[in-house]
PDB file of C-alpha atoms and ligand atoms in Angstrom:
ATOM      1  CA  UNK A   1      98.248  19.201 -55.736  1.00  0.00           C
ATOM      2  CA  UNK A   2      95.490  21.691 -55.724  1.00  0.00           C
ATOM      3  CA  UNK A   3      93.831  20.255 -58.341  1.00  0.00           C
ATOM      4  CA  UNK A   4      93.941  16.659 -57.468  1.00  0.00           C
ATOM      5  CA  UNK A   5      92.397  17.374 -53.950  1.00  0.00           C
ATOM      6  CA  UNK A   6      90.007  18.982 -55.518  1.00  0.00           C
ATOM      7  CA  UNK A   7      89.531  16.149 -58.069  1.00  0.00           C
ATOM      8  CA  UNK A   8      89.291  13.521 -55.160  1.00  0.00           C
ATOM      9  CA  UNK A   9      86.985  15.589 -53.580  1.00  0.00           C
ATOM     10  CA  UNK A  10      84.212  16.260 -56.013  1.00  0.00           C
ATOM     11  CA  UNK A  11      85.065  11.844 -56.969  1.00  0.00           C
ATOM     12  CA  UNK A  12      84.098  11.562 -53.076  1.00  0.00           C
ATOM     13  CA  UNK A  13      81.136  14.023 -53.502  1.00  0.00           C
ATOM     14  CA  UNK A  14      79.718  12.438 -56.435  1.00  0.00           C
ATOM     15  CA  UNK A  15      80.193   8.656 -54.941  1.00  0.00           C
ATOM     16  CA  UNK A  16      78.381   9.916 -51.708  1.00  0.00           C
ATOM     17  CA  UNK A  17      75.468  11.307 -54.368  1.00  0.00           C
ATOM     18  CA  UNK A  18      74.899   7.916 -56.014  1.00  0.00           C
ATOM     19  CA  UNK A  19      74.731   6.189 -53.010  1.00  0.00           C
ATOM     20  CA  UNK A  20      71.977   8.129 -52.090  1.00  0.00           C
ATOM     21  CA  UNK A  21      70.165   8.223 -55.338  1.00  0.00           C
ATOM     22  CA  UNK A  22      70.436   4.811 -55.245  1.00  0.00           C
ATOM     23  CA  UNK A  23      68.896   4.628 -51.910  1.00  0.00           C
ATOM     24  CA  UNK A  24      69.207   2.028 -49.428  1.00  0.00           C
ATOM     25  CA  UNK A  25      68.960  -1.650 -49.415  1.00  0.00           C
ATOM     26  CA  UNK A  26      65.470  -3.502 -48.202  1.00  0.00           C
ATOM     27  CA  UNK A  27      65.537  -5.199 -44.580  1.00  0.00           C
ATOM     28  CA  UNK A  28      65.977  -9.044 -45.395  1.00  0.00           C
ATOM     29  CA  UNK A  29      62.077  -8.920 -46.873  1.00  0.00           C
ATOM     30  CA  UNK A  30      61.345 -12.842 -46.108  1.00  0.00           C
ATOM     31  CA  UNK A  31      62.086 -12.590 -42.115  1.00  0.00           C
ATOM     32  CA  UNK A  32      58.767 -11.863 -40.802  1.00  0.00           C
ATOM     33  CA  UNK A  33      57.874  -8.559 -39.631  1.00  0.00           C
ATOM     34  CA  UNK A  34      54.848  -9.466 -36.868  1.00  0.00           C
ATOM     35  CA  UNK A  35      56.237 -10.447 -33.459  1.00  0.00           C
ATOM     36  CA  UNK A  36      56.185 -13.762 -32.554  1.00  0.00           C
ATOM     37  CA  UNK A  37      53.643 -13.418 -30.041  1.00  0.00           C
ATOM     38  CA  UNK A  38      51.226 -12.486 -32.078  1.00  0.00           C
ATOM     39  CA  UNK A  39      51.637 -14.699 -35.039  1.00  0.00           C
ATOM     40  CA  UNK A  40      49.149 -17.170 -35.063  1.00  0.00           C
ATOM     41  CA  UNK A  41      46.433 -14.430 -34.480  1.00  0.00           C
ATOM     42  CA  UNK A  42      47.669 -12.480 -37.808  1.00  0.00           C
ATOM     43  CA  UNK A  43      48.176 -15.468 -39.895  1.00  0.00           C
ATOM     44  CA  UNK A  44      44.514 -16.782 -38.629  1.00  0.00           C
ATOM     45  CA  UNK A  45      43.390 -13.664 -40.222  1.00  0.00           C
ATOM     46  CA  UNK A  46      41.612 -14.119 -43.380  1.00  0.00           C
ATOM     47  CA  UNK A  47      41.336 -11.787 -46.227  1.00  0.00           C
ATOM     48  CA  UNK A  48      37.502 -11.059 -46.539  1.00  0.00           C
ATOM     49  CA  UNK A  49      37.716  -9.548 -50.005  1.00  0.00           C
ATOM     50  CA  UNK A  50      38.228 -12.018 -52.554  1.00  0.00           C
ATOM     51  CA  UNK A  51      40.936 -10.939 -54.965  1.00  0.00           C
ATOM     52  CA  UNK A  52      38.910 -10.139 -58.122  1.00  0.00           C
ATOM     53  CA  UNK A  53      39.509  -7.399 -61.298  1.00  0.00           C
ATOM     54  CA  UNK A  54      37.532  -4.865 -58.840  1.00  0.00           C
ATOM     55  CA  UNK A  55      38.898  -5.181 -55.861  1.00  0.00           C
ATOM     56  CA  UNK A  56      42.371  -4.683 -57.456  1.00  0.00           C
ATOM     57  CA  UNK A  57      41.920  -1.515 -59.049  1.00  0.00           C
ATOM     58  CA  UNK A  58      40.388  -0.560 -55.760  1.00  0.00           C
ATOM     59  CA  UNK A  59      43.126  -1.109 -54.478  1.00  0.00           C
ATOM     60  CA  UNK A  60      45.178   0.583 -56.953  1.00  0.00           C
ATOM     61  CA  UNK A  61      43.041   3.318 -56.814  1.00  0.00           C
ATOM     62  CA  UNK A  62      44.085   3.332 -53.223  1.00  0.00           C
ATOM     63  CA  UNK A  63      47.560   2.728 -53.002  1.00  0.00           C
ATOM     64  CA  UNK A  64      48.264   5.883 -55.533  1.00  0.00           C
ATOM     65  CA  UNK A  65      45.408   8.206 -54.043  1.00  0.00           C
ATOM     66  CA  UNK A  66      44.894   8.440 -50.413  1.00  0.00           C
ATOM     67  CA  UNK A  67      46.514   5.629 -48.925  1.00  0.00           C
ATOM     68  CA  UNK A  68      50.019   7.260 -50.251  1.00  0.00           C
ATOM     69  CA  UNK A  69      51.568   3.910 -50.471  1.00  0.00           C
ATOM     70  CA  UNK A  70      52.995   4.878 -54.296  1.00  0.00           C
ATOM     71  CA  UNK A  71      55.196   7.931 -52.390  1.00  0.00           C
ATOM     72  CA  UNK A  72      57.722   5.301 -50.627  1.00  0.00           C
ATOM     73  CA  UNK A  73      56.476   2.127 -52.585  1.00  0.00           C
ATOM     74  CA  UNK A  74      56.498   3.549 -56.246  1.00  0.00           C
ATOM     75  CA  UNK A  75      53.925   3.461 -58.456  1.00  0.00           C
ATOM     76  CA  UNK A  76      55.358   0.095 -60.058  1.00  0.00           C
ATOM     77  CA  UNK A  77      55.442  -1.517 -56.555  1.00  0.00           C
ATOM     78  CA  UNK A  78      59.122  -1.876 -56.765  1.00  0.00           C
ATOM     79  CA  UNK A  79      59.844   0.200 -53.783  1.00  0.00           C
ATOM     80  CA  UNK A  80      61.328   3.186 -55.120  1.00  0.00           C
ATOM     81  CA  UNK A  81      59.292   5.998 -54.667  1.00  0.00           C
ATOM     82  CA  UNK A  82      60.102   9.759 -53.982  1.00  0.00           C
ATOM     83  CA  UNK A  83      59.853   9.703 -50.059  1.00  0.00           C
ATOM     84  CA  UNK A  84      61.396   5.973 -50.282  1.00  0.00           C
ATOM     85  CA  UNK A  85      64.435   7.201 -51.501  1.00  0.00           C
ATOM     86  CA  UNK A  86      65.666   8.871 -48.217  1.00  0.00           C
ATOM     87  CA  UNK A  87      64.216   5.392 -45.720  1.00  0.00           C
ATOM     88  CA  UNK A  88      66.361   3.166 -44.514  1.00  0.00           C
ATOM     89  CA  UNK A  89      65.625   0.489 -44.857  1.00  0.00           C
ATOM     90  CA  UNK A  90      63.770   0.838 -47.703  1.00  0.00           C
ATOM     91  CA  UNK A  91      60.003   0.246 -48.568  1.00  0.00           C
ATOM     92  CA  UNK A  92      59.222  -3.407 -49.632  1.00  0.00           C
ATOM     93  CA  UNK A  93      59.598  -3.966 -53.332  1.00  0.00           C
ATOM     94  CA  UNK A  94      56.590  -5.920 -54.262  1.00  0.00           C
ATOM     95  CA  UNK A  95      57.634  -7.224 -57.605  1.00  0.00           C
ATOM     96  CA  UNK A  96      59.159  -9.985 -55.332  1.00  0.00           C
ATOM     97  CA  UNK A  97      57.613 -13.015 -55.675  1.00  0.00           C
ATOM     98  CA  UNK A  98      59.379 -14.745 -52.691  1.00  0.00           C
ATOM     99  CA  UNK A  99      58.648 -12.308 -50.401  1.00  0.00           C
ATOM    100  CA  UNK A 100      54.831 -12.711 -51.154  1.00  0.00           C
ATOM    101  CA  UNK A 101      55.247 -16.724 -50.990  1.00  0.00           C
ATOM    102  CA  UNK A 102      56.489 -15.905 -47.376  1.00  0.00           C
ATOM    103  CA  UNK A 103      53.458 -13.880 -45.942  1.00  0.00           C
ATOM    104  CA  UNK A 104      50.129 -14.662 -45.424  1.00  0.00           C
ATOM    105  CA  UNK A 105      47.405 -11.906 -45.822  1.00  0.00           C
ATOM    106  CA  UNK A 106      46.626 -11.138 -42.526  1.00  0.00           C
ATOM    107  CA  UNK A 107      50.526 -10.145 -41.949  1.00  0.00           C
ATOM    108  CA  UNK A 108      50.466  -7.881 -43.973  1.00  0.00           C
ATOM    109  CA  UNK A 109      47.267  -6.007 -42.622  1.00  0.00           C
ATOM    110  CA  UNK A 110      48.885  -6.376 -39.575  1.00  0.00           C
ATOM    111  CA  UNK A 111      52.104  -4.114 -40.483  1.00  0.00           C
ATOM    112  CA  UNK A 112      49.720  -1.716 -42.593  1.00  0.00           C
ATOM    113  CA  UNK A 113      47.566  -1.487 -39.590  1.00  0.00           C
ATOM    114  CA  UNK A 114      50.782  -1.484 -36.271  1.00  0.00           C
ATOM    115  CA  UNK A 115      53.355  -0.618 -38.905  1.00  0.00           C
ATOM    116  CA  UNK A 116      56.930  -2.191 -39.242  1.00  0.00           C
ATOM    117  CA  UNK A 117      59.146  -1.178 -35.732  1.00  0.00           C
ATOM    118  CA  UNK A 118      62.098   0.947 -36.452  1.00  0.00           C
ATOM    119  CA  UNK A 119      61.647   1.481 -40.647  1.00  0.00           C
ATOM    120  CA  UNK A 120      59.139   4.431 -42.197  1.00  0.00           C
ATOM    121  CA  UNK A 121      56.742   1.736 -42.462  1.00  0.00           C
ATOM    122  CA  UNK A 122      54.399   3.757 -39.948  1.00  0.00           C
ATOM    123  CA  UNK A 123      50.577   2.635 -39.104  1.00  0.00           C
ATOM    124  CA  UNK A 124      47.939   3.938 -41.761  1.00  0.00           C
ATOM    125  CA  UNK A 125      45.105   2.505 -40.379  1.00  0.00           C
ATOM    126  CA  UNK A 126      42.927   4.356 -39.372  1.00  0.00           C
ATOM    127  CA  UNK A 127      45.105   7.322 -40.207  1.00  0.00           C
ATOM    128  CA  UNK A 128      45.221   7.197 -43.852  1.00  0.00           C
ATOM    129  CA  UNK A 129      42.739   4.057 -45.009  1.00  0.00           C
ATOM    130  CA  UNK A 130      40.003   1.934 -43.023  1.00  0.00           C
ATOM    131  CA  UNK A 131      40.216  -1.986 -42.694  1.00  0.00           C
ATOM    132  CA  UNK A 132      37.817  -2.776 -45.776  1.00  0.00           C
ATOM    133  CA  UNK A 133      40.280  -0.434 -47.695  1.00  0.00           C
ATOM    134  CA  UNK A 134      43.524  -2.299 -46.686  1.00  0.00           C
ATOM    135  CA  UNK A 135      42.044  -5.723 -47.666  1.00  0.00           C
ATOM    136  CA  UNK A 136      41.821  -3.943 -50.848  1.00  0.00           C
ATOM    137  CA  UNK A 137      45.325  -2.608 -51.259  1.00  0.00           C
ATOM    138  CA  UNK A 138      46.464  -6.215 -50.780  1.00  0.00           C
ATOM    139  CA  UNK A 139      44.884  -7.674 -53.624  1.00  0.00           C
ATOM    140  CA  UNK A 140      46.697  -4.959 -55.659  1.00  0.00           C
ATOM    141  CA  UNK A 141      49.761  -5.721 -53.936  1.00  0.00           C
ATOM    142  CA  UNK A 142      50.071  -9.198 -54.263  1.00  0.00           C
ATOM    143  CA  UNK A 143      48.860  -8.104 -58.037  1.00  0.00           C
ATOM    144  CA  UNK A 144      52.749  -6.006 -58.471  1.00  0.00           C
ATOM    145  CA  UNK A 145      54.340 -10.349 -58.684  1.00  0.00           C
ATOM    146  CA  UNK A 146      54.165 -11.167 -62.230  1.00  0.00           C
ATOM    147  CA  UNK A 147      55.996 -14.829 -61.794  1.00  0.00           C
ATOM    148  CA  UNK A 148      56.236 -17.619 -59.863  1.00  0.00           C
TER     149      UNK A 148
HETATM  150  C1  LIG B 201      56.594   6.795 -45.558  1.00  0.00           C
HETATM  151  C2  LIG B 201      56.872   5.667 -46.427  1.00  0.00           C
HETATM  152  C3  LIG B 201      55.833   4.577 -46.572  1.00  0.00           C
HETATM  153  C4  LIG B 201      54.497   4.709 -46.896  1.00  0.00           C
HETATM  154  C5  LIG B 201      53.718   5.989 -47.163  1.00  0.00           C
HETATM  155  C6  LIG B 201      53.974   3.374 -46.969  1.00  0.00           C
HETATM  156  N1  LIG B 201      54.951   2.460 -46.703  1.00  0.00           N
HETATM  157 FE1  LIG B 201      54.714   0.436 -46.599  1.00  0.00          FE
HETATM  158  N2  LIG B 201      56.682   0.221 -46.128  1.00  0.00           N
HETATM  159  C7  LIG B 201      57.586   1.249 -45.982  1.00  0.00           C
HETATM  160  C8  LIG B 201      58.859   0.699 -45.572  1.00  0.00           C
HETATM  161  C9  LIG B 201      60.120   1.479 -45.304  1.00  0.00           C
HETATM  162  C10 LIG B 201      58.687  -0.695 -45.490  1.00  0.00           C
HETATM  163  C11 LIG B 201      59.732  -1.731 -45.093  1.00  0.00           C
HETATM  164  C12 LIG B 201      59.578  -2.051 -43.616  1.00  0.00           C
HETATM  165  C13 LIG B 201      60.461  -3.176 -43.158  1.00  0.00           C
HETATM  166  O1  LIG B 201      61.416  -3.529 -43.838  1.00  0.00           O
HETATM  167  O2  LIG B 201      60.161  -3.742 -42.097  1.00  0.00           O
HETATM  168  C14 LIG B 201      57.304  -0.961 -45.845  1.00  0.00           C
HETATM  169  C15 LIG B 201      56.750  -2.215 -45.866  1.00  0.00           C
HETATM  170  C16 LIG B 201      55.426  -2.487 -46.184  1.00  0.00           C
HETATM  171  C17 LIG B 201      54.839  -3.805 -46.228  1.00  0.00           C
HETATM  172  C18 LIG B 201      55.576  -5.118 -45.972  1.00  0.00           C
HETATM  173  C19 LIG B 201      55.315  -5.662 -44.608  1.00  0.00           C
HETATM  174  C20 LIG B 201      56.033  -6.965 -44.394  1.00  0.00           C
HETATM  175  O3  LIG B 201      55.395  -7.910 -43.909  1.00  0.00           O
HETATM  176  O4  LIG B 201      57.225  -7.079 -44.685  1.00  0.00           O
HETATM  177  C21 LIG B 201      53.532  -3.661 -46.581  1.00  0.00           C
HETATM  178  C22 LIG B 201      52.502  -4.739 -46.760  1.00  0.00           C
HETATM  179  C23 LIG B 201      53.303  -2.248 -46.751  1.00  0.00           C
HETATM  180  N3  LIG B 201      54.480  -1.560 -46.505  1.00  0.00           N
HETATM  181  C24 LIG B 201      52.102  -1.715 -47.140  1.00  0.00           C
HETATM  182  C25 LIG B 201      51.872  -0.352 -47.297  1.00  0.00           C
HETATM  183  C26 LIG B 201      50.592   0.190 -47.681  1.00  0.00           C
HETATM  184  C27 LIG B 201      49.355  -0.616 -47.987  1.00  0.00           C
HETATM  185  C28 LIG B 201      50.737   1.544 -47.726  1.00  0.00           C
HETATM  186  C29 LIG B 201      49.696   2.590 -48.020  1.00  0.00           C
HETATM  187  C30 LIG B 201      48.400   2.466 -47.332  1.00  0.00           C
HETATM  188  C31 LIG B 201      52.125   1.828 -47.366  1.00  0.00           C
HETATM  189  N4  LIG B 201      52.775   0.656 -47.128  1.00  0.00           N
HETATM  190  C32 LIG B 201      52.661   3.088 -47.275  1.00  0.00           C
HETATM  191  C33 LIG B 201      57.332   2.598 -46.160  1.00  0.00           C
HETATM  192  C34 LIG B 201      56.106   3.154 -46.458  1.00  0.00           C
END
């Protein structure tokens, strides 16, 4: 009896474990993140950095130096960094094609610059990166889908 308490209890232990190893799930990624009222204004906005070889591995350059987006996004993009293991929900895996089909730039400068209400998606701008820097980052993000 001692035993198999002590059995279920290390199971329950090590169940507990990979549940947090394997970290949480992403908030549905294609419902949009900008509130409605301001919509139109960040969807107007238009990427002034063309996406080009240089301005990507600015913004790589970026996104694993000072802008610290590679500690909850992962180097690969896929949203499985170190300090994204413990958010919930988790940081936005960028491998995902759909998700980039559903977003125009200027949403996404919008969460990097307000960040994303209630998730670990904080603002970084201007605490971390400038505008011109962010415009950047985005190329290189949108770089992380490899399909369709
Ligand atoms: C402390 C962890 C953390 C850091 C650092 C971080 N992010 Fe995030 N990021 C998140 C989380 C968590 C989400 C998911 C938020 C959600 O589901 O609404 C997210 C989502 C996003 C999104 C998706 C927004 C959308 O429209 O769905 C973008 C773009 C983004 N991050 C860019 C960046 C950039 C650029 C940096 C670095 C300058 C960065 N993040 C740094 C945690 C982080």
């Amino acid at each position: 009896m001692g035993y198999f308490s002590k059995f279920l209890g290390i199971t329950a232990a090590l169940m507990l474990m990979s549940v947090t190893v394997a970290g949480a799930a992403e908030k549905d990624p294609l419902k949009p993140r900008v509130p409605a009222d301001q919509m139109s204004d960040a969807k107007a906005m238009k990427n002034p950095i063309a996406s080009s070889p240089e301005s990507i591995a600015k913004g790589k350059a970026l996104f694993e130096g000072k802008g610290t987006c590679f500690n909850c996004h992962g180097k690969e993009g896929k949203g499985d960094g170190p300090a994204g293991a413990i958010l919930d929900p988790s940081p936005r895996d960028f491998t995902n094609c759909k998700f980039h089909k559903k977003r125009k730039d200027g949403e996404l400068f919008w969460v990097i610059k307000n960040g994303s209400q209630g998730t670990g998606m904080v603002s970084l701008i201007p605490a971390a990166i400038n505008e011109e820097e962010a415009w950047n980052i985005i190329n290189y993000e949108r770089s992380f889908c490899k399909g369709e």
